[in-house]
PDB file of C-alpha atoms in Angstrom:
ATOM      1  CA  MET A 197       6.794  -2.579  31.653  1.00 44.00           C
ATOM      2  CA  GLY A 198       4.229  -3.272  28.907  1.00 41.00           C
ATOM      3  CA  THR A 199       5.128  -4.247  25.394  1.00 42.00           C
ATOM      4  CA  SER A 200       4.972  -1.787  22.509  1.00 39.00           C
ATOM      5  CA  GLU A 201       1.546  -1.457  20.877  1.00 44.00           C
ATOM      6  CA  ASN A 202       3.014  -1.535  17.341  1.00 45.00           C
ATOM      7  CA  PRO A 203       5.512  -4.388  16.813  1.00 47.00           C
ATOM      8  CA  LYS A 204       8.669  -3.725  14.821  1.00 48.00           C
ATOM      9  CA  VAL A 205       8.508  -4.983  11.265  1.00 47.00           C
ATOM     10  CA  ASP A 206      11.059  -5.706   8.572  1.00 52.00           C
ATOM     11  CA  GLU A 207      11.272  -4.428   4.985  1.00 49.00           C
ATOM     12  CA  ASP A 208       8.296  -6.564   3.935  1.00 52.00           C
ATOM     13  CA  GLY A 209       6.213  -5.281   6.816  1.00 50.00           C
ATOM     14  CA  GLU A 210       6.560  -8.586   8.655  1.00 50.00           C
ATOM     15  CA  PRO A 211       7.009  -8.562  12.456  1.00 49.00           C
ATOM     16  CA  VAL A 212      10.666  -8.905  13.390  1.00 50.00           C
ATOM     17  CA  LYS A 213      11.573 -12.188  15.004  1.00 47.00           C
ATOM     18  CA  TYR A 214      11.951 -12.028  18.758  1.00 42.00           C
ATOM     19  CA  LYS A 215      15.302 -13.016  20.231  1.00 40.00           C
ATOM     20  CA  GLN A 216      15.369 -15.668  22.904  1.00 41.00           C
ATOM     21  CA  ASN A 217      16.074 -14.726  26.478  1.00 43.00           C
ATOM     22  CA  LYS A 218      19.565 -15.851  27.408  1.00 44.00           C
ATOM     23  CA  GLY A 219      18.362 -17.176  30.759  1.00 46.00           C
ATOM     24  CA  THR A 220      18.517 -20.861  31.612  1.00 47.00           C
ATOM     25  CA  GLY A 221      16.033 -23.611  32.381  1.00 45.00           C
ATOM     26  CA  LYS A 222      12.430 -22.508  32.777  1.00 45.00           C
ATOM     27  CA  GLU A 223      13.210 -18.861  31.919  1.00 47.00           C
ATOM     28  CA  LYS A 224      14.773 -19.804  28.582  1.00 40.00           C
ATOM     29  CA  PHE A 225      11.946 -22.215  27.732  1.00 34.00           C
ATOM     30  CA  LYS A 226       9.240 -19.672  28.633  1.00 44.00           C
ATOM     31  CA  ALA A 227      10.959 -16.928  26.611  1.00 44.00           C
ATOM     32  CA  GLN A 228      11.134 -19.249  23.605  1.00 41.00           C
ATOM     33  CA  GLN A 229       7.443 -20.163  23.952  1.00 40.00           C
ATOM     34  CA  ASP A 230       6.397 -16.515  24.277  1.00 46.00           C
ATOM     35  CA  GLY A 231       8.463 -15.580  21.247  1.00 44.00           C
ATOM     36  CA  GLU A 232       6.908 -18.335  19.154  1.00 39.00           C
ATOM     37  CA  LYS A 233       3.406 -17.273  20.217  1.00 41.00           C
ATOM     38  CA  ARG A 234       4.105 -13.676  19.210  1.00 46.00           C
ATOM     39  CA  LYS A 235       5.490 -14.767  15.857  1.00 47.00           C
ATOM     40  CA  ARG A 236       2.491 -16.993  15.163  1.00 47.00           C
ATOM     41  CA  LYS A 237       0.117 -14.251  16.208  1.00 47.00           C
ATOM     42  CA  GLY A 238       1.759 -11.795  13.821  1.00 43.00           C
ATOM     43  CA  LYS A 239       1.556 -14.207  10.900  1.00 47.00           C
ATOM     44  CA  GLU A 240      -2.051 -15.179  11.578  1.00 41.00           C
ATOM     45  CA  HIS A 241      -3.201 -11.606  11.449  1.00 53.00           C
ATOM     46  CA  ALA A 242      -1.390 -10.510   8.295  1.00 73.00           C
ATOM     47  CA  PRO A 243      -1.859 -13.185   5.602  1.00 71.00           C
ATOM     48  CA  PHE A 244      -2.442 -10.445   3.026  1.00 77.00           C
ATOM     49  CA  GLY A 245       0.461  -8.220   4.092  1.00 71.00           C
ATOM     50  CA  ASN A 246      -1.987  -6.145   6.118  1.00 64.00           C
ATOM     51  CA  TYR A 247       0.477  -5.280   8.894  1.00 66.00           C
ATOM     52  CA  ARG A 248      -0.646  -2.552  11.217  1.00 72.00           C
ATOM     53  CA  ASN A 249       2.748  -0.896  11.481  1.00 62.00           C
ATOM     54  CA  TYR A 250       3.771  -1.259   7.821  1.00 59.00           C
ATOM     55  CA  TYR A 251       4.218   2.439   7.062  1.00 55.00           C
ATOM     56  CA  GLY A 252       5.541   3.063  10.569  1.00 49.00           C
ATOM     57  CA  TYR A 253       8.545   0.965   9.594  1.00 49.00           C
ATOM     58  CA  ARG A 254       9.020   2.343   6.097  1.00 51.00           C
ATOM     59  CA  LEU A 255       8.518   5.999   6.999  1.00 50.00           C
ATOM     60  CA  GLY A 256       8.972   6.304  10.750  1.00 50.00           C
ATOM     61  CA  GLN A 257       6.253   7.137  13.225  1.00 45.00           C
ATOM     62  CA  GLY A 258       5.457  10.609  11.878  1.00 51.00           C
ATOM     63  CA  PHE A 259       3.682  11.706   8.706  1.00 47.00           C
ATOM     64  CA  GLU A 260       6.745  12.433   6.584  1.00 62.00           C
ATOM     65  CA  GLU A 261       6.496  12.138   2.815  1.00 69.00           C
ATOM     66  CA  ASP A 262       7.016   8.788   1.160  1.00 76.00           C
ATOM     67  CA  PRO A 263      10.231   8.960  -0.948  1.00 79.00           C
ATOM     68  CA  ARG A 264       8.496   7.115  -3.796  1.00 86.00           C
ATOM     69  CA  LEU A 265       6.506  10.268  -4.480  1.00 89.00           C
ATOM     70  CA  GLN A 266       9.728  11.728  -5.909  1.00 87.00           C
ATOM     71  CA  VAL A 267       9.256   9.731  -9.104  1.00 91.00           C
ATOM     72  CA  PHE A 268       5.500  10.269  -9.489  1.00 95.00           C
ATOM     73  CA  ARG A 269       4.457  12.894 -12.024  1.00 96.00           C
ATOM     74  CA  LYS A 270       1.932  15.564 -11.282  1.00 96.00           C
ATOM     75  CA  GLU A 271       0.139  15.072 -14.596  1.00 97.00           C
ATOM     76  CA  TRP A 272      -0.715  11.503 -13.582  1.00 98.00           C
ATOM     77  CA  PHE A 273      -2.757  12.749 -10.621  1.00 98.00           C
ATOM     78  CA  GLN A 274      -3.702  16.429 -10.839  1.00 97.00           C
ATOM     79  CA  ASP A 275      -7.469  16.793 -11.441  1.00 97.00           C
ATOM     80  CA  LYS A 276      -7.619  13.042 -12.082  1.00 98.00           C
ATOM     81  CA  ASP A 277      -9.712  10.211 -10.666  1.00 98.00           C
ATOM     82  CA  CYS A 278      -7.292   7.834  -8.952  1.00 98.00           C
ATOM     83  CA  LEU A 279      -7.373   4.436  -7.264  1.00 98.00           C
ATOM     84  CA  ASP A 280      -4.947   2.913  -4.730  1.00 98.00           C
ATOM     85  CA  ILE A 281      -5.145  -0.893  -4.475  1.00 97.00           C
ATOM     86  CA  GLY A 282      -3.983  -2.245  -1.107  1.00 95.00           C
ATOM     87  CA  CYS A 283      -3.837   1.134   0.641  1.00 95.00           C
ATOM     88  CA  ASN A 284      -3.107  -0.240   4.144  1.00 93.00           C
ATOM     89  CA  SER A 285      -3.335   2.705   6.586  1.00 91.00           C
ATOM     90  CA  GLY A 286      -3.759   5.176   3.719  1.00 93.00           C
ATOM     91  CA  LEU A 287      -0.664   7.308   4.265  1.00 91.00           C
ATOM     92  CA  ILE A 288       0.650   7.337   0.691  1.00 92.00           C
ATOM     93  CA  THR A 289      -2.937   7.520  -0.621  1.00 95.00           C
ATOM     94  CA  ILE A 290      -3.502  10.758   1.275  1.00 95.00           C
ATOM     95  CA  HIS A 291      -0.088  12.218   0.468  1.00 93.00           C
ATOM     96  CA  ILE A 292      -0.632  11.704  -3.275  1.00 96.00           C
ATOM     97  CA  ALA A 293      -4.067  13.340  -3.135  1.00 96.00           C
ATOM     98  CA  LYS A 294      -2.668  16.267  -1.157  1.00 93.00           C
ATOM     99  CA  LYS A 295       0.586  16.826  -3.049  1.00 94.00           C
ATOM    100  CA  PHE A 296      -0.746  16.349  -6.591  1.00 96.00           C
ATOM    101  CA  GLN A 297      -4.273  17.740  -6.097  1.00 95.00           C
ATOM    102  CA  CYS A 298      -6.292  14.749  -7.268  1.00 98.00           C
ATOM    103  CA  LYS A 299      -9.881  15.198  -8.335  1.00 97.00           C
ATOM    104  CA  SER A 300     -10.703  12.040  -6.382  1.00 97.00           C
ATOM    105  CA  MET A 301      -8.701   9.303  -4.687  1.00 98.00           C
ATOM    106  CA  ILE A 302     -10.104   5.973  -3.500  1.00 97.00           C
ATOM    107  CA  GLY A 303      -8.031   3.637  -1.355  1.00 97.00           C
ATOM    108  CA  ILE A 304      -9.187   0.041  -0.991  1.00 97.00           C
ATOM    109  CA  ASP A 305      -7.890  -2.653   1.330  1.00 96.00           C
ATOM    110  CA  ILE A 306      -9.012  -6.137   2.276  1.00 94.00           C
ATOM    111  CA  ASP A 307      -8.658  -5.458   6.014  1.00 93.00           C
ATOM    112  CA  ASN A 308     -11.350  -3.413   7.761  1.00 94.00           C
ATOM    113  CA  ASP A 309      -8.945  -2.525  10.594  1.00 93.00           C
ATOM    114  CA  ARG A 310      -6.547  -0.941   8.105  1.00 94.00           C
ATOM    115  CA  ILE A 311      -9.451   1.005   6.571  1.00 96.00           C
ATOM    116  CA  GLN A 312     -10.323   2.355  10.018  1.00 96.00           C
ATOM    117  CA  ASP A 313      -6.649   3.283  10.478  1.00 94.00           C
ATOM    118  CA  ALA A 314      -6.779   5.058   7.114  1.00 95.00           C
ATOM    119  CA  TYR A 315      -9.754   7.185   8.147  1.00 96.00           C
ATOM    120  CA  TRP A 316      -7.965   8.043  11.403  1.00 95.00           C
ATOM    121  CA  THR A 317      -4.913   9.091   9.374  1.00 92.00           C
ATOM    122  CA  LEU A 318      -7.115  11.174   7.058  1.00 95.00           C
ATOM    123  CA  ARG A 319      -8.693  13.010   9.995  1.00 94.00           C
ATOM    124  CA  LYS A 320      -5.292  13.566  11.611  1.00 91.00           C
ATOM    125  CA  ILE A 321      -3.676  14.993   8.482  1.00 89.00           C
ATOM    126  CA  GLY A 322      -6.799  17.021   7.732  1.00 85.00           C
ATOM    127  CA  LYS A 323      -6.598  18.669  11.148  1.00 86.00           C
ATOM    128  CA  MET A 324      -2.886  19.378  10.685  1.00 83.00           C
ATOM    129  CA  GLU A 325      -3.600  20.931   7.289  1.00 77.00           C
ATOM    130  CA  SER A 326      -6.404  23.114   8.686  1.00 75.00           C
ATOM    131  CA  SER A 327      -4.126  24.331  11.453  1.00 74.00           C
ATOM    132  CA  GLU A 328      -1.389  25.237   8.968  1.00 70.00           C
ATOM    133  CA  GLN A 329      -3.810  27.115   6.706  1.00 67.00           C
ATOM    134  CA  SER A 330      -5.339  29.216   9.478  1.00 64.00           C
ATOM    135  CA  HIS A 331      -3.991  32.075  11.563  1.00 51.00           C
ATOM    136  CA  THR A 332      -5.314  34.701  13.919  1.00 43.00           C
ATOM    137  CA  SER A 333      -6.138  38.112  12.398  1.00 43.00           C
ATOM    138  CA  PRO A 334      -3.836  41.032  13.332  1.00 48.00           C
ATOM    139  CA  ASP A 335      -6.659  42.969  15.008  1.00 48.00           C
ATOM    140  CA  GLY A 336      -6.441  40.587  17.946  1.00 47.00           C
ATOM    141  CA  GLU A 337     -10.136  39.711  17.822  1.00 47.00           C
ATOM    142  CA  GLY A 338      -9.336  36.036  17.349  1.00 43.00           C
ATOM    143  CA  GLN A 339     -11.022  35.866  13.948  1.00 43.00           C
ATOM    144  CA  VAL A 340      -9.702  32.945  11.921  1.00 40.00           C
ATOM    145  CA  LEU A 341      -8.561  33.756   8.407  1.00 36.00           C
ATOM    146  CA  LYS A 342      -7.803  31.202   5.709  1.00 40.00           C
ATOM    147  CA  SER A 343      -4.462  31.540   3.977  1.00 39.00           C
ATOM    148  CA  HIS A 344      -5.825  29.734   0.918  1.00 40.00           C
ATOM    149  CA  SER A 345      -8.861  30.280  -1.255  1.00 38.00           C
ATOM    150  CA  SER A 346     -12.140  29.155   0.245  1.00 37.00           C
ATOM    151  CA  SER A 347     -12.747  27.172  -2.923  1.00 49.00           C
ATOM    152  CA  LYS A 348      -9.979  24.707  -2.007  1.00 74.00           C
ATOM    153  CA  ARG A 349     -11.501  21.315  -1.214  1.00 84.00           C
ATOM    154  CA  ASP A 350     -10.843  19.512   2.046  1.00 89.00           C
ATOM    155  CA  LEU A 351      -8.968  16.227   1.866  1.00 92.00           C
ATOM    156  CA  SER A 352     -12.066  14.466   3.207  1.00 93.00           C
ATOM    157  CA  GLU A 353     -13.916  15.563   0.053  1.00 95.00           C
ATOM    158  CA  ILE A 354     -11.227  14.080  -2.176  1.00 97.00           C
ATOM    159  CA  VAL A 355     -10.096  10.914  -0.398  1.00 97.00           C
ATOM    160  CA  SER A 356     -12.244   7.950   0.614  1.00 97.00           C
ATOM    161  CA  PHE A 357     -11.455   4.421   1.765  1.00 98.00           C
ATOM    162  CA  TRP A 358     -13.355   1.209   1.104  1.00 96.00           C
ATOM    163  CA  LYS A 359     -12.968  -2.251   2.599  1.00 96.00           C
ATOM    164  CA  GLU A 360     -12.954  -4.556  -0.438  1.00 94.00           C
ATOM    165  CA  ASN A 361     -11.336  -7.652  -1.908  1.00 95.00           C
ATOM    166  CA  PHE A 362     -10.255  -6.209  -5.263  1.00 96.00           C
ATOM    167  CA  VAL A 363      -9.527  -9.551  -6.920  1.00 95.00           C
ATOM    168  CA  GLN A 364     -12.595 -11.502  -5.859  1.00 93.00           C
ATOM    169  CA  ASN A 365     -15.518  -9.132  -5.608  1.00 89.00           C
ATOM    170  CA  TRP A 366     -14.726  -5.437  -6.004  1.00 82.00           C
ATOM    171  CA  ASP A 367     -16.437  -3.711  -8.899  1.00 80.00           C
ATOM    172  CA  PRO A 368     -17.128   0.027  -9.139  1.00 74.00           C
ATOM    173  CA  HIS A 369     -20.286   1.549 -10.534  1.00 76.00           C
ATOM    174  CA  PRO A 370     -20.908   0.676 -14.224  1.00 81.00           C
ATOM    175  CA  GLY A 371     -19.129   3.145 -16.462  1.00 85.00           C
ATOM    176  CA  LYS A 372     -16.716   4.266 -13.741  1.00 92.00           C
ATOM    177  CA  PHE A 373     -13.122   4.553 -14.931  1.00 96.00           C
ATOM    178  CA  TYR A 374      -9.882   5.870 -13.442  1.00 98.00           C
ATOM    179  CA  ASP A 375      -7.079   7.965 -14.875  1.00 98.00           C
ATOM    180  CA  THR A 376      -4.399   6.474 -12.623  1.00 98.00           C
ATOM    181  CA  VAL A 377      -4.179   3.289 -10.562  1.00 98.00           C
ATOM    182  CA  ILE A 378      -1.375   2.638  -8.093  1.00 98.00           C
ATOM    183  CA  CYS A 379      -0.506  -0.831  -6.825  1.00 97.00           C
ATOM    184  CA  LEU A 380       2.483  -0.653  -4.488  1.00 95.00           C
ATOM    185  CA  SER A 381       3.988  -3.766  -2.883  1.00 93.00           C
ATOM    186  CA  VAL A 382       0.707  -5.668  -3.277  1.00 96.00           C
ATOM    187  CA  THR A 383       1.295  -8.153  -6.117  1.00 97.00           C
ATOM    188  CA  LYS A 384       3.105 -10.675  -3.891  1.00 96.00           C
ATOM    189  CA  TRP A 385       0.221 -10.948  -1.464  1.00 96.00           C
ATOM    190  CA  ILE A 386      -2.397 -11.340  -4.193  1.00 97.00           C
ATOM    191  CA  HIS A 387      -0.174 -13.852  -5.968  1.00 98.00           C
ATOM    192  CA  LEU A 388       0.436 -15.932  -2.828  1.00 96.00           C
ATOM    193  CA  ASN A 389      -3.241 -15.982  -1.849  1.00 95.00           C
ATOM    194  CA  TRP A 390      -4.910 -16.406  -5.270  1.00 96.00           C
ATOM    195  CA  GLY A 391      -2.127 -17.757  -7.472  1.00 97.00           C
ATOM    196  CA  ASP A 392      -1.492 -16.990 -11.124  1.00 98.00           C
ATOM    197  CA  ASP A 393      -5.228 -16.678 -11.814  1.00 97.00           C
ATOM    198  CA  GLY A 394      -5.528 -14.026  -9.117  1.00 97.00           C
ATOM    199  CA  LEU A 395      -2.572 -12.122 -10.506  1.00 98.00           C
ATOM    200  CA  ILE A 396      -4.016 -12.108 -14.030  1.00 98.00           C
ATOM    201  CA  THR A 397      -7.394 -11.041 -12.617  1.00 97.00           C
ATOM    202  CA  LEU A 398      -5.669  -8.147 -10.840  1.00 97.00           C
ATOM    203  CA  PHE A 399      -3.877  -6.962 -13.976  1.00 98.00           C
ATOM    204  CA  SER A 400      -6.910  -7.469 -16.257  1.00 97.00           C
ATOM    205  CA  LYS A 401      -9.289  -5.652 -13.929  1.00 96.00           C
ATOM    206  CA  ILE A 402      -6.885  -2.698 -13.612  1.00 97.00           C
ATOM    207  CA  TRP A 403      -6.646  -2.499 -17.404  1.00 97.00           C
ATOM    208  CA  ARG A 404     -10.453  -2.486 -17.753  1.00 96.00           C
ATOM    209  CA  LEU A 405     -10.858   0.219 -15.089  1.00 96.00           C
ATOM    210  CA  LEU A 406      -8.336   2.588 -16.674  1.00 97.00           C
ATOM    211  CA  GLN A 407      -9.288   5.306 -19.113  1.00 97.00           C
ATOM    212  CA  PRO A 408      -7.583   5.110 -22.532  1.00 97.00           C
ATOM    213  CA  GLY A 409      -4.103   6.505 -21.943  1.00 98.00           C
ATOM    214  CA  GLY A 410      -4.450   5.835 -18.207  1.00 98.00           C
ATOM    215  CA  ILE A 411      -1.477   5.002 -15.990  1.00 98.00           C
ATOM    216  CA  LEU A 412      -0.737   1.991 -13.778  1.00 98.00           C
ATOM    217  CA  VAL A 413       2.055   2.640 -11.262  1.00 98.00           C
ATOM    218  CA  LEU A 414       3.289  -0.772 -10.140  1.00 98.00           C
ATOM    219  CA  GLU A 415       5.810  -1.718  -7.444  1.00 96.00           C
ATOM    220  CA  PRO A 416       6.147  -5.537  -7.566  1.00 96.00           C
ATOM    221  CA  GLN A 417       8.022  -7.475  -4.914  1.00 94.00           C
ATOM    222  CA  PRO A 418      10.860  -9.753  -6.087  1.00 94.00           C
ATOM    223  CA  TRP A 419      10.657 -13.543  -5.863  1.00 95.00           C
ATOM    224  CA  THR A 420      13.051 -13.581  -2.896  1.00 92.00           C
ATOM    225  CA  SER A 421      10.345 -11.787  -0.943  1.00 91.00           C
ATOM    226  CA  TYR A 422       7.823 -14.485  -1.880  1.00 93.00           C
ATOM    227  CA  GLU A 423      10.144 -17.164  -0.540  1.00 92.00           C
ATOM    228  CA  LYS A 424      10.337 -15.340   2.755  1.00 89.00           C
ATOM    229  CA  ASN A 425       6.554 -15.074   3.182  1.00 88.00           C
ATOM    230  CA  ARG A 426       5.179 -18.112   1.377  1.00 90.00           C
ATOM    231  CA  LYS A 427       4.491 -19.939   4.669  1.00 89.00           C
ATOM    232  CA  VAL A 428       2.434 -17.130   6.174  1.00 88.00           C
ATOM    233  CA  SER A 429      -0.519 -19.538   5.949  1.00 89.00           C
ATOM    234  CA  GLU A 430      -1.159 -23.107   4.790  1.00 92.00           C
ATOM    235  CA  ALA A 431      -2.949 -21.776   1.715  1.00 92.00           C
ATOM    236  CA  THR A 432      -0.056 -19.553   0.636  1.00 94.00           C
ATOM    237  CA  ALA A 433       2.442 -22.360   1.181  1.00 94.00           C
ATOM    238  CA  THR A 434       0.423 -24.579  -1.169  1.00 96.00           C
ATOM    239  CA  ILE A 435      -0.269 -21.905  -3.774  1.00 96.00           C
ATOM    240  CA  SER A 436       3.361 -20.744  -3.888  1.00 96.00           C
ATOM    241  CA  ARG A 437       4.389 -24.157  -5.236  1.00 96.00           C
ATOM    242  CA  SER A 438       2.054 -23.803  -8.221  1.00 96.00           C
ATOM    243  CA  ILE A 439       3.119 -20.303  -9.306  1.00 97.00           C
ATOM    244  CA  MET A 440       4.347 -20.139 -12.896  1.00 97.00           C
ATOM    245  CA  PHE A 441       4.384 -16.377 -13.496  1.00 98.00           C
ATOM    246  CA  TYR A 442       7.436 -15.050 -11.671  1.00 97.00           C
ATOM    247  CA  PRO A 443       7.840 -11.304 -11.012  1.00 97.00           C
ATOM    248  CA  ASN A 444      10.596 -10.992 -13.607  1.00 96.00           C
ATOM    249  CA  ILE A 445       8.014 -11.600 -16.369  1.00 97.00           C
ATOM    250  CA  PHE A 446       5.303  -9.235 -15.057  1.00 98.00           C
ATOM    251  CA  GLN A 447       6.353  -6.567 -17.533  1.00 97.00           C
ATOM    252  CA  GLU A 448       5.991  -9.023 -20.414  1.00 97.00           C
ATOM    253  CA  LEU A 449       2.575 -10.136 -19.118  1.00 98.00           C
ATOM    254  CA  LEU A 450       1.259  -6.598 -18.830  1.00 98.00           C
ATOM    255  CA  LEU A 451       2.434  -5.582 -22.305  1.00 98.00           C
ATOM    256  CA  ASP A 452       1.855  -8.751 -24.336  1.00 97.00           C
ATOM    257  CA  LYS A 453      -1.039 -10.479 -22.568  1.00 97.00           C
ATOM    258  CA  ILE A 454      -2.980  -7.714 -20.778  1.00 98.00           C
ATOM    259  CA  GLY A 455      -2.577  -5.026 -23.457  1.00 98.00           C
ATOM    260  CA  PHE A 456      -0.711  -2.072 -21.966  1.00 98.00           C
ATOM    261  CA  ARG A 457       1.025  -0.102 -24.714  1.00 98.00           C
ATOM    262  CA  THR A 458       4.177   1.210 -23.037  1.00 98.00           C
ATOM    263  CA  VAL A 459       6.177   0.919 -19.811  1.00 98.00           C
ATOM    264  CA  GLU A 460       8.648   3.270 -18.149  1.00 97.00           C
ATOM    265  CA  ASP A 461      11.089   2.078 -15.488  1.00 95.00           C
ATOM    266  CA  LEU A 462      11.229   4.722 -12.740  1.00 93.00           C
ATOM    267  CA  THR A 463      13.455   2.767 -10.369  1.00 89.00           C
ATOM    268  CA  SER A 464      16.726   4.553 -11.111  1.00 83.00           C
ATOM    269  CA  ASN A 465      15.148   7.926 -10.306  1.00 75.00           C
ATOM    270  CA  LEU A 466      14.554   6.977  -6.685  1.00 72.00           C
ATOM    271  CA  SER A 467      17.165   8.833  -4.662  1.00 63.00           C
ATOM    272  CA  GLY A 468      18.282   7.812  -1.202  1.00 52.00           C
ATOM    273  CA  PRO A 469      15.595   5.187  -0.623  1.00 46.00           C
ATOM    274  CA  LYS A 470      14.991   4.041   2.909  1.00 50.00           C
ATOM    275  CA  THR A 471      14.912   0.409   3.966  1.00 46.00           C
ATOM    276  CA  GLY A 472      12.181  -1.479   2.146  1.00 50.00           C
ATOM    277  CA  PHE A 473      11.997   0.887  -0.844  1.00 54.00           C
ATOM    278  CA  ASN A 474      14.564  -0.880  -3.027  1.00 69.00           C
ATOM    279  CA  ARG A 475      12.007  -2.411  -5.380  1.00 83.00           C
ATOM    280  CA  PRO A 476      11.218  -1.852  -9.053  1.00 91.00           C
ATOM    281  CA  MET A 477       8.881   1.063  -9.818  1.00 94.00           C
ATOM    282  CA  LEU A 478       7.163   0.825 -13.197  1.00 97.00           C
ATOM    283  CA  ALA A 479       4.642   3.053 -14.969  1.00 98.00           C
ATOM    284  CA  PHE A 480       2.462   1.329 -17.602  1.00 98.00           C
ATOM    285  CA  ARG A 481       0.263   3.298 -20.018  1.00 98.00           C
ATOM    286  CA  LYS A 482      -2.935   1.846 -21.423  1.00 98.00           C
TER     287      LYS A 482
END
């Protein structure tokens, strides 16, 4: 029997460690070797947290709604230009655009494979939405009628995905600003790969891209999560030892150094979170 196409992952999106076969001799040795190869392969291909099955673990294999959307406010997104940094396969990006009726929503990710996954997800959800909105007319002629106004925009007109490295080289058109930026479970990977300078670049660039009064929705990973993933590559292992700005001072950095005016802690409003959703959720206003 073949192995599963999407490996199981833990709460950080990291492939679960394979258990050794309890056979003896050559069987045990081969099972151990195979397990180590699979673990190394998983780490090599996700140095930025770009796991293929990340949302499959956090949400299941369907397209159910992300529980974090419970604490997001409609006024942050409705008729607003929005940006999702580190969108992975685009599931929460699309759900926000659909649920809150964004004017525009751009998802960016460093991994081209995840961007392709995101466009697949967008097409899939778009087809599901079209099917739900249509029905056959009662005259039996098979004419398709829309249950919503024809002026309603398709998701494909609202949502787009770009393959970009936000920290190093991504820059929108001059004069382009956003009303809301979301950055969910991304800070650790930027921090481990580009250090304190990369983290400050991330926060500073977000601040510059936001409209006055704009919102940053931030879900930072705790330091314990860094310790678990710091050896994902030789570079991250080295950089992790030089980090001075720990996650517990991010709020202070964003308010006192970057220039955000206020912060609201949304964490306590998350009800019944699934595995991997027990992280701080903060909303900063420029």
